Amino acid sequence: MQTKTVTTPFGRRPMSLALVKSQLDTKGCPARHPICKWRVFRDICEARETLRLHDRTLAVLDALLSFYPEPELSCERNLVVFPSNAQLSLRAHGIAGTTLRRHLAALVEAGIVHRQDSPNGKRYAHRDETGSIEKAFGFSLEPLIAHAAEFARMAQQVADERRLFRLTKESLTICRRDVRKLISMAVEEGADGDWEAIEGQYIALVARLGRSPARHEMAIVLGELEMLREEIVNRLEIQSKIRKTDGSDGQSGRHIQNSNPESVNELEPGPEPEPEVIPQTTPKRMAEPLATFPLRMVLRACPQFADYGPGGLISNWREMIAAAVLVRSMLGVSPSAYQEACEIMGAENAATVIACILERTTSINSAGGYLRYLSRRATRGEFSLGPMLMALIRARPYRADERPEPGRTPCATR
């Protein structure tokens, strides 16, 4: 068992008040029951961010613990390990000497281990006649016993924070899904309300979340999204009650109106065939599919659209369609309007129309209304993408420096 005194480092390594305090705190710690060294090590690994320890620093600590022969740390035994840097490097997976010394200093600074330096700075031990260690110089593992409870508490706090983070993230994902689908349903069902403004609130809230938000940031956004979801549900509940009341009052009258006239028209043919009329209850479909133009031509006509692809490039239709979803939200086009365009024109052509609208955004007052107008024209067979694309290409022909490289789909540099 080592004498508990404050020791100073060898050579030019400085002494600090923090090191003195760390050694005094360990000195004042009463003897405890033996503690599993690997349990303490796992707690330190769990709390490494709190302790500001690098993963390679933990590898060095793992190597140090491997030189302690017993599985449990006890104040009744020698707690100083004295491996050479070469031995430590081998057990730390071949870490370089300068890197090893840096991580050893980090362990000492964090109060994980203490230095017990010899007069010449070497690490060795004195043994008695029986071979037992009388005094050793190296690194003392006594702080692991003194602060074992503190390390365990830090590890538990980290585990609790991770669990809360996971629960908050799950709740946020569910709430985002609820709000998104409720807005889409309300627009598609024609519910009363300024749903574009509500969608704008939703987009603004989601935009506040960065790529890696902290838990408290997610919690704040989650609270506001839950309030928005409650407001949407209340509006839909009120409208549902109103519609139910109106349906009960006028059910018989509507039944009489919908009975005889339609049956007469269906059973009695007219003198001439009537033009085909698409019923209101049937989804709008085109008689003939809309022609799809080459992606290269679309990107030449709409060069701004490439900025919204991955890395500012669009090389295939999948990236084109993914960029259209982003631009649709930016232009304020409702999900129902874009979904209707996809059903009528096809996903590729709907993405092309979004790209054209982006190119002409300064001359279009309502992108969503314009997209619905084009969808209705396409349903009647009165719309083609060709003239729109050619008009944009004529307004902006190729320049010499915009010629595409051989073998590469151009993304129309601006």
Short mmCIF file of C-alpha atoms in Angstrom, two decimals:
data_model
loop_
_atom_site.label_atom_id
_atom_site.label_comp_id
_atom_site.label_asym_id
_atom_site.label_seq_id
_atom_site.Cartn_x
_atom_site.Cartn_y
_atom_site.Cartn_z
CA MET A 1 0.00 0.00 0.00
CA GLN A 2 1.44 3.39 -1.07
CA THR A 3 2.03 6.32 1.28
CA LYS A 4 -0.58 8.97 0.54
CA THR A 5 1.34 12.17 -0.13
CA VAL A 6 1.23 14.95 -2.69
CA THR A 7 3.87 14.27 -5.34
CA THR A 8 5.25 16.55 -8.04
CA PRO A 9 6.02 15.56 -11.64
CA PHE A 10 9.53 14.89 -12.86
CA GLY A 11 11.50 17.22 -15.14
CA ARG A 12 9.92 20.14 -16.91
CA ARG A 13 6.37 18.95 -16.45
CA PRO A 14 4.62 21.74 -14.49
CA MET A 15 2.72 21.44 -11.23
CA SER A 16 -0.68 23.11 -10.90
CA LEU A 17 -3.20 23.82 -8.19
CA ALA A 18 -5.63 21.52 -9.97
CA LEU A 19 -3.19 18.62 -9.63
CA VAL A 20 -2.64 19.40 -5.95
CA LYS A 21 -6.40 19.53 -5.34
CA SER A 22 -6.92 16.26 -7.22
CA GLN A 23 -4.31 14.49 -5.12
CA LEU A 24 -5.66 15.94 -1.86
CA ASP A 25 -9.21 14.85 -2.76
CA THR A 26 -7.94 11.35 -3.34
CA LYS A 27 -5.92 11.42 -0.13
CA GLY A 28 -8.98 12.35 1.90
CA CYS A 29 -11.01 9.51 0.47
CA PRO A 30 -11.53 6.72 3.04
CA ALA A 31 -10.74 3.11 2.18
CA ARG A 32 -13.62 1.37 0.44
CA HIS A 33 -14.61 -2.07 -0.66
CA PRO A 34 -12.86 -3.40 -3.76
CA ILE A 35 -14.26 -2.03 -7.01
CA CYS A 36 -14.29 -3.81 -10.37
CA LYS A 37 -11.79 -1.97 -12.53
CA TRP A 38 -13.66 -2.70 -15.77
CA ARG A 39 -16.93 -1.41 -14.35
CA VAL A 40 -15.24 1.90 -13.54
CA PHE A 41 -13.70 1.88 -17.00
CA ARG A 42 -17.14 1.41 -18.62
CA ASP A 43 -18.54 4.30 -16.59
CA ILE A 44 -15.68 6.54 -17.73
CA CYS A 45 -16.27 5.50 -21.35
CA GLU A 46 -19.96 6.34 -20.98
CA ALA A 47 -19.16 9.76 -19.52
CA ARG A 48 -16.26 10.51 -21.89
CA GLU A 49 -17.95 13.61 -23.36
CA THR A 50 -18.56 15.03 -19.89
CA LEU A 51 -14.96 14.32 -18.94
CA ARG A 52 -13.76 15.61 -22.35
CA LEU A 53 -11.77 12.48 -23.09
CA HIS A 54 -10.80 11.35 -26.57
CA ASP A 55 -11.46 7.76 -27.63
CA ARG A 56 -7.70 7.13 -27.94
CA THR A 57 -7.25 8.46 -24.40
CA LEU A 58 -9.63 5.71 -23.29
CA ALA A 59 -7.55 3.18 -25.21
CA VAL A 60 -4.49 4.28 -23.22
CA LEU A 61 -6.47 3.95 -19.96
CA ASP A 62 -7.53 0.46 -21.03
CA ALA A 63 -3.87 -0.42 -21.56
CA LEU A 64 -2.92 0.96 -18.13
CA LEU A 65 -5.62 -1.10 -16.41
CA SER A 66 -4.41 -4.23 -18.16
CA PHE A 67 -1.11 -3.92 -16.23
CA TYR A 68 -2.96 -4.12 -12.91
CA PRO A 69 -3.05 -7.89 -12.25
CA GLU A 70 -6.23 -8.08 -10.16
CA PRO A 71 -9.78 -7.70 -11.54
CA GLU A 72 -10.73 -5.46 -8.60
CA LEU A 73 -9.11 -2.24 -7.37
CA SER A 74 -8.47 -2.22 -3.63
CA CYS A 75 -6.73 0.26 -1.34
CA GLU A 76 -5.17 -2.71 0.47
CA ARG A 77 -3.01 -3.48 -2.55
CA ASN A 78 -0.45 -1.61 -4.59
CA LEU A 79 -2.31 0.65 -7.00
CA VAL A 80 0.66 1.93 -9.01
CA VAL A 81 1.33 0.43 -12.45
CA PHE A 82 4.73 1.02 -14.01
CA PRO A 83 4.80 -0.13 -17.65
CA SER A 84 7.28 1.42 -20.07
CA ASN A 85 6.07 3.52 -22.98
CA ALA A 86 7.00 0.68 -25.35
CA GLN A 87 4.82 -1.80 -23.42
CA LEU A 88 1.96 0.70 -23.24
CA SER A 89 2.21 1.39 -26.96
CA LEU A 90 1.88 -2.32 -27.77
CA ARG A 91 -1.22 -2.77 -25.61
CA ALA A 92 -2.72 0.48 -26.94
CA HIS A 93 -2.74 -0.95 -30.47
CA GLY A 94 0.59 0.51 -31.60
CA ILE A 95 -0.06 4.14 -30.70
CA ALA A 96 2.88 6.46 -31.45
CA GLY A 97 5.13 7.63 -28.62
CA THR A 98 4.28 11.34 -28.86
CA THR A 99 0.58 10.55 -29.07
CA LEU A 100 0.87 8.20 -26.10
CA ARG A 101 2.48 10.89 -23.93
CA ARG A 102 -0.22 13.38 -24.90
CA HIS A 103 -3.02 11.04 -23.89
CA LEU A 104 -1.28 10.08 -20.65
CA ALA A 105 -1.13 13.80 -19.80
CA ALA A 106 -4.86 14.07 -20.58
CA LEU A 107 -5.65 11.27 -18.12
CA VAL A 108 -3.61 13.01 -15.41
CA GLU A 109 -5.24 16.39 -16.12
CA ALA A 110 -8.73 14.84 -15.95
CA GLY A 111 -7.90 13.32 -12.54
CA ILE A 112 -8.33 9.75 -13.78
CA VAL A 113 -4.81 8.72 -12.72
CA HIS A 114 -1.97 10.34 -10.74
CA ARG A 115 1.72 10.40 -11.50
CA GLN A 116 4.08 8.82 -8.98
CA ASP A 117 7.38 9.85 -10.58
CA SER A 118 10.73 8.46 -9.46
CA PRO A 119 13.82 10.64 -8.90
CA ASN A 120 14.96 10.05 -12.49
CA GLY A 121 11.51 9.89 -14.08
CA LYS A 122 11.71 6.16 -14.83
CA ARG A 123 8.93 3.75 -13.95
CA TYR A 124 9.95 0.83 -11.73
CA ALA A 125 9.25 -0.86 -8.37
CA HIS A 126 11.20 -1.89 -5.25
CA ARG A 127 10.49 -5.39 -3.96
CA ASP A 128 11.23 -7.07 -0.63
CA GLU A 129 12.71 -10.52 0.02
CA THR A 130 9.39 -12.22 -0.71
CA GLY A 131 8.94 -10.45 -4.05
CA SER A 132 6.16 -8.16 -2.85
CA ILE A 133 6.20 -4.57 -4.04
CA GLU A 134 7.34 -2.15 -1.34
CA LYS A 135 7.27 1.04 -3.41
CA ALA A 136 6.49 1.67 -7.06
CA PHE A 137 6.86 4.63 -9.41
CA GLY A 138 4.52 5.09 -12.35
CA PHE A 139 0.79 5.85 -12.53
CA SER A 140 -1.47 5.50 -9.50
CA LEU A 141 -4.98 4.11 -10.10
CA GLU A 142 -6.19 5.31 -6.70
CA PRO A 143 -8.38 8.10 -8.21
CA LEU A 144 -10.50 5.41 -9.86
CA ILE A 145 -11.50 4.17 -6.38
CA ALA A 146 -11.90 7.66 -4.93
CA HIS A 147 -14.16 8.88 -7.74
CA ALA A 148 -15.89 5.63 -8.71
CA ALA A 149 -19.27 6.86 -7.44
CA GLU A 150 -18.86 10.17 -9.28
CA PHE A 151 -18.01 8.37 -12.54
CA ALA A 152 -21.05 6.12 -12.09
CA ARG A 153 -23.27 9.17 -11.53
CA MET A 154 -21.92 10.86 -14.67
CA ALA A 155 -22.52 7.69 -16.69
CA GLN A 156 -26.12 7.49 -15.43
CA GLN A 157 -26.73 11.13 -16.33
CA VAL A 158 -25.42 10.53 -19.85
CA ALA A 159 -27.62 7.45 -20.22
CA ASP A 160 -30.68 9.38 -18.98
CA GLU A 161 -29.94 12.24 -21.37
CA ARG A 162 -29.58 9.81 -24.26
CA ARG A 163 -32.91 8.19 -23.38
CA LEU A 164 -34.66 11.58 -23.16
CA PHE A 165 -33.09 12.58 -26.47
CA ARG A 166 -34.43 9.42 -28.11
CA LEU A 167 -37.92 9.91 -26.67
CA THR A 168 -38.00 13.57 -27.69
CA LYS A 169 -36.86 12.72 -31.20
CA GLU A 170 -39.51 10.00 -31.54
CA SER A 171 -42.25 12.37 -30.31
CA LEU A 172 -41.04 15.05 -32.70
CA THR A 173 -41.09 12.65 -35.65
CA ILE A 174 -44.63 11.52 -34.85
CA CYS A 175 -45.86 15.09 -34.37
CA ARG A 176 -44.30 16.20 -37.67
CA ARG A 177 -45.98 13.30 -39.43
CA ASP A 178 -49.35 14.11 -37.86
CA VAL A 179 -49.24 17.79 -38.79
CA ARG A 180 -48.02 17.06 -42.32
CA LYS A 181 -50.73 14.51 -43.05
CA LEU A 182 -53.50 16.49 -41.37
CA ILE A 183 -52.70 19.54 -43.53
CA SER A 184 -52.60 17.43 -46.69
CA MET A 185 -55.90 15.77 -45.78
CA ALA A 186 -57.56 19.11 -45.03
CA VAL A 187 -56.49 20.56 -48.38
CA GLU A 188 -57.55 17.47 -50.34
CA GLU A 189 -60.91 17.26 -48.58
CA GLY A 190 -61.57 20.97 -49.14
CA ALA A 191 -61.85 21.87 -45.46
CA ASP A 192 -62.31 25.57 -44.71
CA GLY A 193 -59.25 27.42 -43.52
CA ASP A 194 -56.07 29.11 -44.66
CA TRP A 195 -54.12 25.88 -44.93
CA GLU A 196 -51.29 27.42 -46.92
CA ALA A 197 -50.62 29.78 -44.02
CA ILE A 198 -50.74 26.87 -41.58
CA GLU A 199 -48.33 24.94 -43.78
CA GLY A 200 -46.07 27.99 -43.75
CA GLN A 201 -46.05 27.89 -39.94
CA TYR A 202 -45.15 24.19 -40.07
CA ILE A 203 -42.29 24.76 -42.52
CA ALA A 204 -40.94 27.64 -40.41
CA LEU A 205 -40.94 25.48 -37.28
CA VAL A 206 -39.19 22.57 -38.98
CA ALA A 207 -36.61 24.94 -40.48
CA ARG A 208 -35.51 25.90 -36.96
CA LEU A 209 -34.15 22.39 -36.49
CA GLY A 210 -30.59 22.15 -37.70
CA ARG A 211 -28.87 19.05 -38.98
CA SER A 212 -27.98 17.89 -35.45
CA PRO A 213 -30.25 19.75 -33.01
CA ALA A 214 -29.82 19.50 -29.26
CA ARG A 215 -32.54 17.97 -27.10
CA HIS A 216 -33.70 21.29 -25.66
CA GLU A 217 -34.03 22.71 -29.19
CA MET A 218 -36.13 19.75 -30.26
CA ALA A 219 -38.24 20.06 -27.11
CA ILE A 220 -39.05 23.71 -27.87
CA VAL A 221 -40.04 22.96 -31.48
CA LEU A 222 -42.01 19.90 -30.33
CA GLY A 223 -44.06 22.02 -27.93
CA GLU A 224 -44.97 24.49 -30.68
CA LEU A 225 -45.75 21.69 -33.16
CA GLU A 226 -48.05 20.04 -30.62
CA MET A 227 -49.92 23.33 -30.22
CA LEU A 228 -50.22 23.60 -34.02
CA ARG A 229 -51.49 20.02 -34.22
CA GLU A 230 -54.07 20.72 -31.53
CA GLU A 231 -55.25 23.81 -33.42
CA ILE A 232 -55.61 21.81 -36.65
CA VAL A 233 -57.53 19.03 -34.91
CA ASN A 234 -59.88 21.55 -33.28
CA ARG A 235 -60.64 23.17 -36.64
CA LEU A 236 -61.30 19.85 -38.29
CA GLU A 237 -63.49 18.72 -35.37
CA ILE A 238 -65.62 21.86 -35.59
CA GLN A 239 -66.04 21.47 -39.35
CA SER A 240 -66.87 17.80 -38.94
CA LYS A 241 -69.68 18.65 -36.51
CA ILE A 242 -71.01 21.35 -38.83
CA ARG A 243 -71.03 18.99 -41.82
CA LYS A 244 -72.73 16.28 -39.77
CA THR A 245 -75.46 18.73 -38.71
CA ASP A 246 -75.99 19.96 -42.27
CA GLY A 247 -76.13 16.40 -43.54
CA SER A 248 -78.81 15.42 -41.02
CA ASP A 249 -80.99 18.45 -41.91
CA GLY A 250 -80.85 18.09 -45.70
CA GLN A 251 -80.40 14.36 -46.21
CA SER A 252 -83.91 13.64 -47.59
CA GLY A 253 -83.91 16.64 -49.92
CA ARG A 254 -80.63 15.64 -51.51
CA HIS A 255 -81.87 12.09 -51.89
CA ILE A 256 -84.87 13.30 -53.95
CA GLN A 257 -82.70 15.51 -56.12
CA ASN A 258 -80.29 12.71 -56.95
CA SER A 259 -82.87 10.04 -57.86
CA ASN A 260 -84.91 10.42 -61.05
CA PRO A 261 -83.18 12.97 -63.31
CA GLU A 262 -79.88 11.07 -63.52
CA SER A 263 -81.61 7.73 -64.16
CA VAL A 264 -83.58 9.25 -67.08
CA ASN A 265 -80.42 10.66 -68.66
CA GLU A 266 -78.63 7.34 -68.33
CA LEU A 267 -81.45 5.17 -69.74
CA GLU A 268 -82.66 7.39 -72.60
CA PRO A 269 -80.00 7.97 -75.27
CA GLY A 270 -80.03 11.32 -77.08
CA PRO A 271 -80.18 11.77 -80.85
CA GLU A 272 -76.43 12.49 -80.98
CA PRO A 273 -73.62 11.15 -78.81
CA GLU A 274 -72.81 13.54 -76.02
CA PRO A 275 -69.18 14.54 -75.39
CA GLU A 276 -67.50 12.61 -72.59
CA VAL A 277 -67.72 14.36 -69.24
CA ILE A 278 -65.47 13.42 -66.35
CA PRO A 279 -67.53 13.04 -63.15
CA GLN A 280 -66.49 15.18 -60.22
CA THR A 281 -66.04 12.16 -57.98
CA THR A 282 -63.55 10.52 -60.35
CA PRO A 283 -59.85 11.53 -60.10
CA LYS A 284 -58.76 13.65 -63.02
CA ARG A 285 -56.85 11.63 -65.60
CA MET A 286 -55.55 12.53 -69.06
CA ALA A 287 -56.88 10.65 -72.07
CA GLU A 288 -53.31 10.53 -73.48
CA PRO A 289 -50.12 10.74 -71.43
CA LEU A 290 -48.17 13.97 -71.55
CA ALA A 291 -44.88 13.68 -73.47
CA THR A 292 -41.73 13.70 -71.32
CA PHE A 293 -38.81 15.71 -72.65
CA PRO A 294 -35.12 14.82 -72.17
CA LEU A 295 -33.63 15.85 -68.83
CA ARG A 296 -30.81 17.65 -70.65
CA MET A 297 -33.31 19.87 -72.44
CA VAL A 298 -35.21 20.60 -69.21
CA LEU A 299 -32.05 21.65 -67.38
CA ARG A 300 -31.00 23.83 -70.27
CA ALA A 301 -34.33 25.62 -70.16
CA CYS A 302 -34.33 25.86 -66.35
CA PRO A 303 -30.70 26.33 -65.19
CA GLN A 304 -31.66 27.66 -61.73
CA PHE A 305 -33.23 24.34 -60.80
CA ALA A 306 -29.86 22.54 -60.72
CA ASP A 307 -28.90 24.56 -57.62
CA TYR A 308 -31.39 22.50 -55.58
CA GLY A 309 -29.89 19.14 -56.52
CA PRO A 310 -27.27 17.32 -54.42
CA GLY A 311 -24.08 19.36 -54.62
CA GLY A 312 -25.68 21.79 -57.08
CA LEU A 313 -25.96 19.10 -59.78
CA ILE A 314 -28.84 17.04 -61.17
CA SER A 315 -27.83 13.95 -63.12
CA ASN A 316 -31.03 11.87 -63.27
CA TRP A 317 -34.79 12.09 -62.92
CA ARG A 318 -34.76 10.82 -59.33
CA GLU A 319 -32.68 13.83 -58.26
CA MET A 320 -34.92 16.06 -60.40
CA ILE A 321 -38.08 14.84 -58.64
CA ALA A 322 -36.47 15.13 -55.18
CA ALA A 323 -35.45 18.72 -55.93
CA ALA A 324 -38.99 19.49 -57.11
CA VAL A 325 -40.41 18.55 -53.71
CA LEU A 326 -38.06 21.04 -52.06
CA VAL A 327 -38.77 23.82 -54.57
CA ARG A 328 -42.52 23.14 -54.34
CA SER A 329 -42.46 23.94 -50.63
CA MET A 330 -40.27 27.00 -51.22
CA LEU A 331 -42.67 28.38 -53.85
CA GLY A 332 -45.65 27.90 -51.53
CA VAL A 333 -47.33 25.22 -53.67
CA SER A 334 -49.63 23.09 -51.51
CA PRO A 335 -49.04 19.32 -51.31
CA SER A 336 -52.45 18.60 -52.82
CA ALA A 337 -51.78 20.81 -55.87
CA TYR A 338 -48.46 19.10 -56.51
CA GLN A 339 -49.94 15.63 -55.94
CA GLU A 340 -52.72 16.42 -58.41
CA ALA A 341 -50.14 17.52 -60.99
CA CYS A 342 -48.17 14.30 -60.48
CA GLU A 343 -51.31 12.19 -60.99
CA ILE A 344 -52.31 14.05 -64.14
CA MET A 345 -48.96 14.77 -65.80
CA GLY A 346 -46.65 12.18 -64.24
CA ALA A 347 -43.91 12.78 -61.67
CA GLU A 348 -41.27 13.76 -64.25
CA ASN A 349 -43.48 16.28 -66.02
CA ALA A 350 -44.77 17.73 -62.74
CA ALA A 351 -41.15 18.27 -61.67
CA THR A 352 -40.48 19.92 -65.05
CA VAL A 353 -43.40 22.31 -64.56
CA ILE A 354 -42.09 23.23 -61.07
CA ALA A 355 -38.70 23.97 -62.64
CA CYS A 356 -40.35 26.22 -65.26
CA ILE A 357 -42.34 28.04 -62.58
CA LEU A 358 -39.12 28.63 -60.63
CA GLU A 359 -37.51 30.08 -63.75
CA ARG A 360 -40.47 32.46 -64.21
CA THR A 361 -41.19 33.09 -60.55
CA THR A 362 -40.90 36.88 -60.92
CA SER A 363 -43.81 36.95 -63.38
CA ILE A 364 -46.12 34.48 -61.59
CA ASN A 365 -48.17 35.79 -58.68
CA SER A 366 -49.40 32.44 -57.30
CA ALA A 367 -47.32 29.37 -58.10
CA GLY A 368 -49.90 27.02 -56.59
CA GLY A 369 -52.79 28.53 -58.54
CA TYR A 370 -50.78 28.49 -61.76
CA LEU A 371 -49.92 24.80 -61.25
CA ARG A 372 -53.59 23.92 -60.71
CA TYR A 373 -54.50 25.89 -63.84
CA LEU A 374 -51.96 23.93 -65.90
CA SER A 375 -53.22 20.64 -64.42
CA ARG A 376 -56.79 21.45 -65.48
CA ARG A 377 -55.59 22.30 -68.99
CA ALA A 378 -53.60 19.06 -69.13
CA THR A 379 -56.72 17.13 -68.10
CA ARG A 380 -58.54 18.58 -71.12
CA GLY A 381 -55.58 17.87 -73.40
CA GLU A 382 -54.90 21.59 -73.87
CA PHE A 383 -51.40 21.75 -72.37
CA SER A 384 -47.99 20.66 -73.62
CA LEU A 385 -44.58 21.21 -72.09
CA GLY A 386 -42.88 21.77 -75.43
CA PRO A 387 -43.84 25.42 -76.00
CA MET A 388 -43.03 26.34 -72.39
CA LEU A 389 -39.57 24.77 -72.56
CA MET A 390 -38.78 26.19 -75.99
CA ALA A 391 -39.77 29.68 -74.86
CA LEU A 392 -37.35 29.46 -71.94
CA ILE A 393 -34.57 28.05 -74.15
CA ARG A 394 -35.01 30.81 -76.74
CA ALA A 395 -34.85 33.36 -73.97
CA ARG A 396 -31.53 31.90 -72.82
CA PRO A 397 -29.50 30.09 -75.53
CA TYR A 398 -26.28 28.17 -74.85
CA ARG A 399 -23.13 30.19 -74.46
CA ALA A 400 -19.74 28.83 -75.47
CA ASP A 401 -18.69 28.25 -71.86
CA GLU A 402 -21.85 26.31 -71.08
CA ARG A 403 -21.26 23.40 -73.45
CA PRO A 404 -21.59 20.16 -71.49
CA GLU A 405 -18.52 18.03 -70.92
CA PRO A 406 -18.45 14.78 -72.94
CA GLY A 407 -20.18 11.90 -71.15
CA ARG A 408 -21.78 14.12 -68.48
CA THR A 409 -25.38 15.24 -68.14
CA PRO A 410 -25.24 19.04 -67.97
CA CYS A 411 -26.81 20.88 -65.08
CA ALA A 412 -26.90 24.21 -66.90
CA THR A 413 -24.37 26.32 -65.07
CA ARG A 414 -25.57 29.76 -64.33
#
